[in-house]
Amino acid sequence: MGDLREGARVGVWAVGGVVGLAVVYLVGVFAFGGAGWITAPFRGEVEERERTVASGAFRLTAYEEFFDLCASVQNAEGTILALQQEREAATATRRSQIDQSITALRASRIESVNDYNAKAAQEHRAPFLDSGLPYRLDSAAEKTSCAA
């Protein structure tokens, strides 16, 4: 009878030890998983910043992108001016074609201005806007000034 009690006691301790290890494991999983869940936004922000703002390639691309967008606005303006000058001496058929081209160029220019302004307003891109470039472009202006 004593051996039976001793065996039961050992069995209870063994089962208790396994249950205790399972509880410690679950507490560890929830504790570290919970910490990971709580710090996820911060870790995500740091990873995003490292991938974009701290990246030399991103910085160079963002810097050049503002110049490219501003240049596309100026190119559209120059082409519109050239077409308006040509329109004065053009035939009626050619004037109709020129008017359609000017309308398309104005729409393209407005799209480039809006793209430039949207990117200039983005917090992670704004620091790479050259000091010689305007912070915002005016879609109603007839002439845009960009640094060269």
mmCIF file with all atom_site columns, C-alpha atoms in Angstrom:
data_model
loop_
_atom_site.group_PDB
_atom_site.id
_atom_site.type_symbol
_atom_site.label_atom_id
_atom_site.label_alt_id
_atom_site.label_comp_id
_atom_site.label_asym_id
_atom_site.label_entity_id
_atom_site.label_seq_id
_atom_site.pdbx_PDB_ins_code
_atom_site.Cartn_x
_atom_site.Cartn_y
_atom_site.Cartn_z
_atom_site.occupancy
_atom_site.B_iso_or_equiv
_atom_site.pdbx_formal_charge
_atom_site.auth_seq_id
_atom_site.auth_comp_id
_atom_site.auth_asym_id
_atom_site.auth_atom_id
_atom_site.pdbx_PDB_model_num
ATOM 1   C CA . MET A 1 1   ? 0.000  0.000  0.000   1.00 0.00 ? 1   MET A CA 1
ATOM 2   C CA . GLY A 1 2   ? 2.912  2.379  0.746   1.00 0.00 ? 2   GLY A CA 1
ATOM 3   C CA . ASP A 1 3   ? 4.421  1.783  -2.678  1.00 0.00 ? 3   ASP A CA 1
ATOM 4   C CA . LEU A 1 4   ? 1.118  2.625  -4.261  1.00 0.00 ? 4   LEU A CA 1
ATOM 5   C CA . ARG A 1 5   ? 0.935  5.916  -2.374  1.00 0.00 ? 5   ARG A CA 1
ATOM 6   C CA . GLU A 1 6   ? 4.548  6.698  -3.230  1.00 0.00 ? 6   GLU A CA 1
ATOM 7   C CA . GLY A 1 7   ? 3.857  5.984  -6.929  1.00 0.00 ? 7   GLY A CA 1
ATOM 8   C CA . ALA A 1 8   ? 0.729  8.181  -6.863  1.00 0.00 ? 8   ALA A CA 1
ATOM 9   C CA . ARG A 1 9   ? 2.692  10.974 -5.230  1.00 0.00 ? 9   ARG A CA 1
ATOM 10  C CA . VAL A 1 10  ? 5.402  10.770 -7.899  1.00 0.00 ? 10  VAL A CA 1
ATOM 11  C CA . GLY A 1 11  ? 2.715  10.715 -10.599 1.00 0.00 ? 11  GLY A CA 1
ATOM 12  C CA . VAL A 1 12  ? 1.019  13.798 -9.141  1.00 0.00 ? 12  VAL A CA 1
ATOM 13  C CA . TRP A 1 13  ? 4.381  15.612 -9.034  1.00 0.00 ? 13  TRP A CA 1
ATOM 14  C CA . ALA A 1 14  ? 5.138  14.588 -12.612 1.00 0.00 ? 14  ALA A CA 1
ATOM 15  C CA . VAL A 1 15  ? 1.733  15.776 -13.873 1.00 0.00 ? 15  VAL A CA 1
ATOM 16  C CA . GLY A 1 16  ? 2.069  18.959 -11.788 1.00 0.00 ? 16  GLY A CA 1
ATOM 17  C CA . GLY A 1 17  ? 5.523  19.585 -13.276 1.00 0.00 ? 17  GLY A CA 1
ATOM 18  C CA . VAL A 1 18  ? 4.244  19.156 -16.835 1.00 0.00 ? 18  VAL A CA 1
ATOM 19  C CA . VAL A 1 19  ? 1.275  21.456 -16.141 1.00 0.00 ? 19  VAL A CA 1
ATOM 20  C CA . GLY A 1 20  ? 3.603  23.985 -14.468 1.00 0.00 ? 20  GLY A CA 1
ATOM 21  C CA . LEU A 1 21  ? 5.930  23.999 -17.497 1.00 0.00 ? 21  LEU A CA 1
ATOM 22  C CA . ALA A 1 22  ? 2.943  24.461 -19.811 1.00 0.00 ? 22  ALA A CA 1
ATOM 23  C CA . VAL A 1 23  ? 1.735  27.415 -17.745 1.00 0.00 ? 23  VAL A CA 1
ATOM 24  C CA . VAL A 1 24  ? 5.217  29.003 -17.755 1.00 0.00 ? 24  VAL A CA 1
ATOM 25  C CA . TYR A 1 25  ? 5.397  28.472 -21.522 1.00 0.00 ? 25  TYR A CA 1
ATOM 26  C CA . LEU A 1 26  ? 1.971  30.064 -22.115 1.00 0.00 ? 26  LEU A CA 1
ATOM 27  C CA . VAL A 1 27  ? 2.815  33.026 -19.875 1.00 0.00 ? 27  VAL A CA 1
ATOM 28  C CA . GLY A 1 28  ? 6.048  33.517 -21.843 1.00 0.00 ? 28  GLY A CA 1
ATOM 29  C CA . VAL A 1 29  ? 4.267  33.344 -25.176 1.00 0.00 ? 29  VAL A CA 1
ATOM 30  C CA . PHE A 1 30  ? 1.645  35.870 -24.108 1.00 0.00 ? 30  PHE A CA 1
ATOM 31  C CA . ALA A 1 31  ? 4.163  38.146 -22.405 1.00 0.00 ? 31  ALA A CA 1
ATOM 32  C CA . PHE A 1 32  ? 6.563  38.287 -25.350 1.00 0.00 ? 32  PHE A CA 1
ATOM 33  C CA . GLY A 1 33  ? 3.788  38.190 -27.922 1.00 0.00 ? 33  GLY A CA 1
ATOM 34  C CA . GLY A 1 34  ? 2.017  40.987 -26.085 1.00 0.00 ? 34  GLY A CA 1
ATOM 35  C CA . ALA A 1 35  ? 5.205  43.043 -25.970 1.00 0.00 ? 35  ALA A CA 1
ATOM 36  C CA . GLY A 1 36  ? 5.678  42.475 -29.690 1.00 0.00 ? 36  GLY A CA 1
ATOM 37  C CA . TRP A 1 37  ? 2.095  43.519 -30.349 1.00 0.00 ? 37  TRP A CA 1
ATOM 38  C CA . ILE A 1 38  ? 2.443  46.672 -28.253 1.00 0.00 ? 38  ILE A CA 1
ATOM 39  C CA . THR A 1 39  ? 5.713  47.734 -29.900 1.00 0.00 ? 39  THR A CA 1
ATOM 40  C CA . ALA A 1 40  ? 4.650  46.802 -33.446 1.00 0.00 ? 40  ALA A CA 1
ATOM 41  C CA . PRO A 1 41  ? 3.658  50.350 -34.474 1.00 0.00 ? 41  PRO A CA 1
ATOM 42  C CA . PHE A 1 42  ? 6.977  51.762 -33.263 1.00 0.00 ? 42  PHE A CA 1
ATOM 43  C CA . ARG A 1 43  ? 9.007  48.998 -34.875 1.00 0.00 ? 43  ARG A CA 1
ATOM 44  C CA . GLY A 1 44  ? 7.041  49.430 -38.102 1.00 0.00 ? 44  GLY A CA 1
ATOM 45  C CA . GLU A 1 45  ? 7.732  53.177 -38.157 1.00 0.00 ? 45  GLU A CA 1
ATOM 46  C CA . VAL A 1 46  ? 11.439 52.616 -37.625 1.00 0.00 ? 46  VAL A CA 1
ATOM 47  C CA . GLU A 1 47  ? 11.595 49.987 -40.373 1.00 0.00 ? 47  GLU A CA 1
ATOM 48  C CA . GLU A 1 48  ? 9.699  52.292 -42.767 1.00 0.00 ? 48  GLU A CA 1
ATOM 49  C CA . ARG A 1 49  ? 11.990 55.217 -41.982 1.00 0.00 ? 49  ARG A CA 1
ATOM 50  C CA . GLU A 1 50  ? 15.091 53.062 -42.490 1.00 0.00 ? 50  GLU A CA 1
ATOM 51  C CA . ARG A 1 51  ? 13.728 51.740 -45.776 1.00 0.00 ? 51  ARG A CA 1
ATOM 52  C CA . THR A 1 52  ? 12.805 55.175 -47.139 1.00 0.00 ? 52  THR A CA 1
ATOM 53  C CA . VAL A 1 53  ? 14.156 58.315 -45.521 1.00 0.00 ? 53  VAL A CA 1
ATOM 54  C CA . ALA A 1 54  ? 17.472 56.820 -44.444 1.00 0.00 ? 54  ALA A CA 1
ATOM 55  C CA . SER A 1 55  ? 17.985 55.215 -47.835 1.00 0.00 ? 55  SER A CA 1
ATOM 56  C CA . GLY A 1 56  ? 20.355 57.171 -50.063 1.00 0.00 ? 56  GLY A CA 1
ATOM 57  C CA . ALA A 1 57  ? 18.599 55.891 -53.165 1.00 0.00 ? 57  ALA A CA 1
ATOM 58  C CA . PHE A 1 58  ? 15.232 57.116 -51.882 1.00 0.00 ? 58  PHE A CA 1
ATOM 59  C CA . ARG A 1 59  ? 16.643 60.526 -50.981 1.00 0.00 ? 59  ARG A CA 1
ATOM 60  C CA . LEU A 1 60  ? 18.239 60.996 -54.400 1.00 0.00 ? 60  LEU A CA 1
ATOM 61  C CA . THR A 1 61  ? 15.124 59.788 -56.206 1.00 0.00 ? 61  THR A CA 1
ATOM 62  C CA . ALA A 1 62  ? 12.841 62.096 -54.190 1.00 0.00 ? 62  ALA A CA 1
ATOM 63  C CA . TYR A 1 63  ? 15.159 65.052 -54.801 1.00 0.00 ? 63  TYR A CA 1
ATOM 64  C CA . GLU A 1 64  ? 15.280 64.442 -58.554 1.00 0.00 ? 64  GLU A CA 1
ATOM 65  C CA . GLU A 1 65  ? 11.568 63.725 -58.745 1.00 0.00 ? 65  GLU A CA 1
ATOM 66  C CA . PHE A 1 66  ? 10.709 67.295 -57.711 1.00 0.00 ? 66  PHE A CA 1
ATOM 67  C CA . PHE A 1 67  ? 12.954 68.676 -60.446 1.00 0.00 ? 67  PHE A CA 1
ATOM 68  C CA . ASP A 1 68  ? 11.422 66.302 -63.000 1.00 0.00 ? 68  ASP A CA 1
ATOM 69  C CA . LEU A 1 69  ? 7.863  67.260 -62.070 1.00 0.00 ? 69  LEU A CA 1
ATOM 70  C CA . CYS A 1 70  ? 8.648  70.967 -62.141 1.00 0.00 ? 70  CYS A CA 1
ATOM 71  C CA . ALA A 1 71  ? 10.399 70.544 -65.501 1.00 0.00 ? 71  ALA A CA 1
ATOM 72  C CA . SER A 1 72  ? 7.368  68.721 -66.924 1.00 0.00 ? 72  SER A CA 1
ATOM 73  C CA . VAL A 1 73  ? 5.186  71.673 -65.915 1.00 0.00 ? 73  VAL A CA 1
ATOM 74  C CA . GLN A 1 74  ? 7.596  74.073 -67.630 1.00 0.00 ? 74  GLN A CA 1
ATOM 75  C CA . ASN A 1 75  ? 7.763  71.876 -70.732 1.00 0.00 ? 75  ASN A CA 1
ATOM 76  C CA . ALA A 1 76  ? 3.974  71.899 -71.031 1.00 0.00 ? 76  ALA A CA 1
ATOM 77  C CA . GLU A 1 77  ? 3.953  75.681 -70.633 1.00 0.00 ? 77  GLU A CA 1
ATOM 78  C CA . GLY A 1 78  ? 6.588  76.091 -73.335 1.00 0.00 ? 78  GLY A CA 1
ATOM 79  C CA . THR A 1 79  ? 4.752  73.843 -75.754 1.00 0.00 ? 79  THR A CA 1
ATOM 80  C CA . ILE A 1 80  ? 1.467  75.680 -75.094 1.00 0.00 ? 80  ILE A CA 1
ATOM 81  C CA . LEU A 1 81  ? 3.180  79.001 -75.850 1.00 0.00 ? 81  LEU A CA 1
ATOM 82  C CA . ALA A 1 82  ? 4.700  77.647 -79.083 1.00 0.00 ? 82  ALA A CA 1
ATOM 83  C CA . LEU A 1 83  ? 1.331  76.281 -80.198 1.00 0.00 ? 83  LEU A CA 1
ATOM 84  C CA . GLN A 1 84  ? -0.400 79.592 -79.414 1.00 0.00 ? 84  GLN A CA 1
ATOM 85  C CA . GLN A 1 85  ? 2.143  81.412 -81.557 1.00 0.00 ? 85  GLN A CA 1
ATOM 86  C CA . GLU A 1 86  ? 1.674  78.912 -84.390 1.00 0.00 ? 86  GLU A CA 1
ATOM 87  C CA . ARG A 1 87  ? -2.097 79.243 -84.120 1.00 0.00 ? 87  ARG A CA 1
ATOM 88  C CA . GLU A 1 88  ? -2.009 82.879 -85.229 1.00 0.00 ? 88  GLU A CA 1
ATOM 89  C CA . ALA A 1 89  ? -0.868 82.001 -88.762 1.00 0.00 ? 89  ALA A CA 1
ATOM 90  C CA . ALA A 1 90  ? -2.524 78.568 -89.032 1.00 0.00 ? 90  ALA A CA 1
ATOM 91  C CA . THR A 1 91  ? -5.390 77.446 -91.250 1.00 0.00 ? 91  THR A CA 1
ATOM 92  C CA . ALA A 1 92  ? -8.787 76.738 -89.719 1.00 0.00 ? 92  ALA A CA 1
ATOM 93  C CA . THR A 1 93  ? -8.141 72.977 -89.719 1.00 0.00 ? 93  THR A CA 1
ATOM 94  C CA . ARG A 1 94  ? -4.751 73.396 -88.115 1.00 0.00 ? 94  ARG A CA 1
ATOM 95  C CA . ARG A 1 95  ? -6.198 75.824 -85.523 1.00 0.00 ? 95  ARG A CA 1
ATOM 96  C CA . SER A 1 96  ? -8.683 73.134 -84.517 1.00 0.00 ? 96  SER A CA 1
ATOM 97  C CA . GLN A 1 97  ? -5.836 70.644 -84.053 1.00 0.00 ? 97  GLN A CA 1
ATOM 98  C CA . ILE A 1 98  ? -3.806 73.206 -82.115 1.00 0.00 ? 98  ILE A CA 1
ATOM 99  C CA . ASP A 1 99  ? -6.746 73.955 -79.818 1.00 0.00 ? 99  ASP A CA 1
ATOM 100 C CA . GLN A 1 100 ? -7.128 70.244 -79.032 1.00 0.00 ? 100 GLN A CA 1
ATOM 101 C CA . SER A 1 101 ? -3.399 69.953 -78.339 1.00 0.00 ? 101 SER A CA 1
ATOM 102 C CA . ILE A 1 102 ? -3.436 72.989 -76.059 1.00 0.00 ? 102 ILE A CA 1
ATOM 103 C CA . THR A 1 103 ? -6.373 71.575 -74.117 1.00 0.00 ? 103 THR A CA 1
ATOM 104 C CA . ALA A 1 104 ? -4.558 68.260 -73.642 1.00 0.00 ? 104 ALA A CA 1
ATOM 105 C CA . LEU A 1 105 ? -1.347 70.044 -72.598 1.00 0.00 ? 105 LEU A CA 1
ATOM 106 C CA . ARG A 1 106 ? -3.197 72.186 -70.060 1.00 0.00 ? 106 ARG A CA 1
ATOM 107 C CA . ALA A 1 107 ? -4.731 69.056 -68.532 1.00 0.00 ? 107 ALA A CA 1
ATOM 108 C CA . SER A 1 108 ? -1.322 67.380 -68.434 1.00 0.00 ? 108 SER A CA 1
ATOM 109 C CA . ARG A 1 109 ? 0.200  70.474 -66.835 1.00 0.00 ? 109 ARG A CA 1
ATOM 110 C CA . ILE A 1 110 ? -2.483 70.578 -64.141 1.00 0.00 ? 110 ILE A CA 1
ATOM 111 C CA . GLU A 1 111 ? -1.895 66.882 -63.454 1.00 0.00 ? 111 GLU A CA 1
ATOM 112 C CA . SER A 1 112 ? 1.853  67.504 -63.041 1.00 0.00 ? 112 SER A CA 1
ATOM 113 C CA . VAL A 1 113 ? 1.200  70.494 -60.749 1.00 0.00 ? 113 VAL A CA 1
ATOM 114 C CA . ASN A 1 114 ? -1.142 68.408 -58.594 1.00 0.00 ? 114 ASN A CA 1
ATOM 115 C CA . ASP A 1 115 ? 1.371  65.556 -58.466 1.00 0.00 ? 115 ASP A CA 1
ATOM 116 C CA . TYR A 1 116 ? 4.158  67.965 -57.458 1.00 0.00 ? 116 TYR A CA 1
ATOM 117 C CA . ASN A 1 117 ? 2.010  69.562 -54.739 1.00 0.00 ? 117 ASN A CA 1
ATOM 118 C CA . ALA A 1 118 ? 0.867  66.206 -53.384 1.00 0.00 ? 118 ALA A CA 1
ATOM 119 C CA . LYS A 1 119 ? 4.439  64.928 -53.124 1.00 0.00 ? 119 LYS A CA 1
ATOM 120 C CA . ALA A 1 120 ? 5.673  68.192 -51.590 1.00 0.00 ? 120 ALA A CA 1
ATOM 121 C CA . ALA A 1 121 ? 3.017  67.820 -48.885 1.00 0.00 ? 121 ALA A CA 1
ATOM 122 C CA . GLN A 1 122 ? 4.058  64.273 -47.960 1.00 0.00 ? 122 GLN A CA 1
ATOM 123 C CA . GLU A 1 123 ? 5.918  64.319 -44.674 1.00 0.00 ? 123 GLU A CA 1
ATOM 124 C CA . HIS A 1 124 ? 8.570  61.803 -45.714 1.00 0.00 ? 124 HIS A CA 1
ATOM 125 C CA . ARG A 1 125 ? 9.297  63.539 -49.054 1.00 0.00 ? 125 ARG A CA 1
ATOM 126 C CA . ALA A 1 126 ? 9.088  67.220 -48.123 1.00 0.00 ? 126 ALA A CA 1
ATOM 127 C CA . PRO A 1 127 ? 12.611 67.369 -46.635 1.00 0.00 ? 127 PRO A CA 1
ATOM 128 C CA . PHE A 1 128 ? 14.044 66.498 -50.057 1.00 0.00 ? 128 PHE A CA 1
ATOM 129 C CA . LEU A 1 129 ? 12.439 69.427 -51.835 1.00 0.00 ? 129 LEU A CA 1
ATOM 130 C CA . ASP A 1 130 ? 15.320 71.628 -53.023 1.00 0.00 ? 130 ASP A CA 1
ATOM 131 C CA . SER A 1 131 ? 15.428 75.087 -51.469 1.00 0.00 ? 131 SER A CA 1
ATOM 132 C CA . GLY A 1 132 ? 15.443 76.610 -54.972 1.00 0.00 ? 132 GLY A CA 1
ATOM 133 C CA . LEU A 1 133 ? 12.134 74.967 -55.872 1.00 0.00 ? 133 LEU A CA 1
ATOM 134 C CA . PRO A 1 134 ? 8.781  76.390 -54.793 1.00 0.00 ? 134 PRO A CA 1
ATOM 135 C CA . TYR A 1 135 ? 6.975  74.532 -52.013 1.00 0.00 ? 135 TYR A CA 1
ATOM 136 C CA . ARG A 1 136 ? 3.794  74.504 -54.110 1.00 0.00 ? 136 ARG A CA 1
ATOM 137 C CA . LEU A 1 137 ? 3.054  75.162 -57.757 1.00 0.00 ? 137 LEU A CA 1
ATOM 138 C CA . ASP A 1 138 ? 0.060  77.205 -58.888 1.00 0.00 ? 138 ASP A CA 1
ATOM 139 C CA . SER A 1 139 ? -2.081 75.497 -61.502 1.00 0.00 ? 139 SER A CA 1
ATOM 140 C CA . ALA A 1 140 ? -3.561 78.865 -62.532 1.00 0.00 ? 140 ALA A CA 1
ATOM 141 C CA . ALA A 1 141 ? -0.174 80.506 -63.163 1.00 0.00 ? 141 ALA A CA 1
ATOM 142 C CA . GLU A 1 142 ? 0.878  80.831 -66.767 1.00 0.00 ? 142 GLU A CA 1
ATOM 143 C CA . LYS A 1 143 ? 4.591  80.541 -66.033 1.00 0.00 ? 143 LYS A CA 1
ATOM 144 C CA . THR A 1 144 ? 6.310  78.317 -63.482 1.00 0.00 ? 144 THR A CA 1
ATOM 145 C CA . SER A 1 145 ? 9.757  79.104 -62.128 1.00 0.00 ? 145 SER A CA 1
ATOM 146 C CA . CYS A 1 146 ? 12.014 76.206 -61.191 1.00 0.00 ? 146 CYS A CA 1
ATOM 147 C CA . ALA A 1 147 ? 15.638 76.239 -60.108 1.00 0.00 ? 147 ALA A CA 1
ATOM 148 C CA . ALA A 1 148 ? 18.112 74.727 -62.525 1.00 0.00 ? 148 ALA A CA 1
#
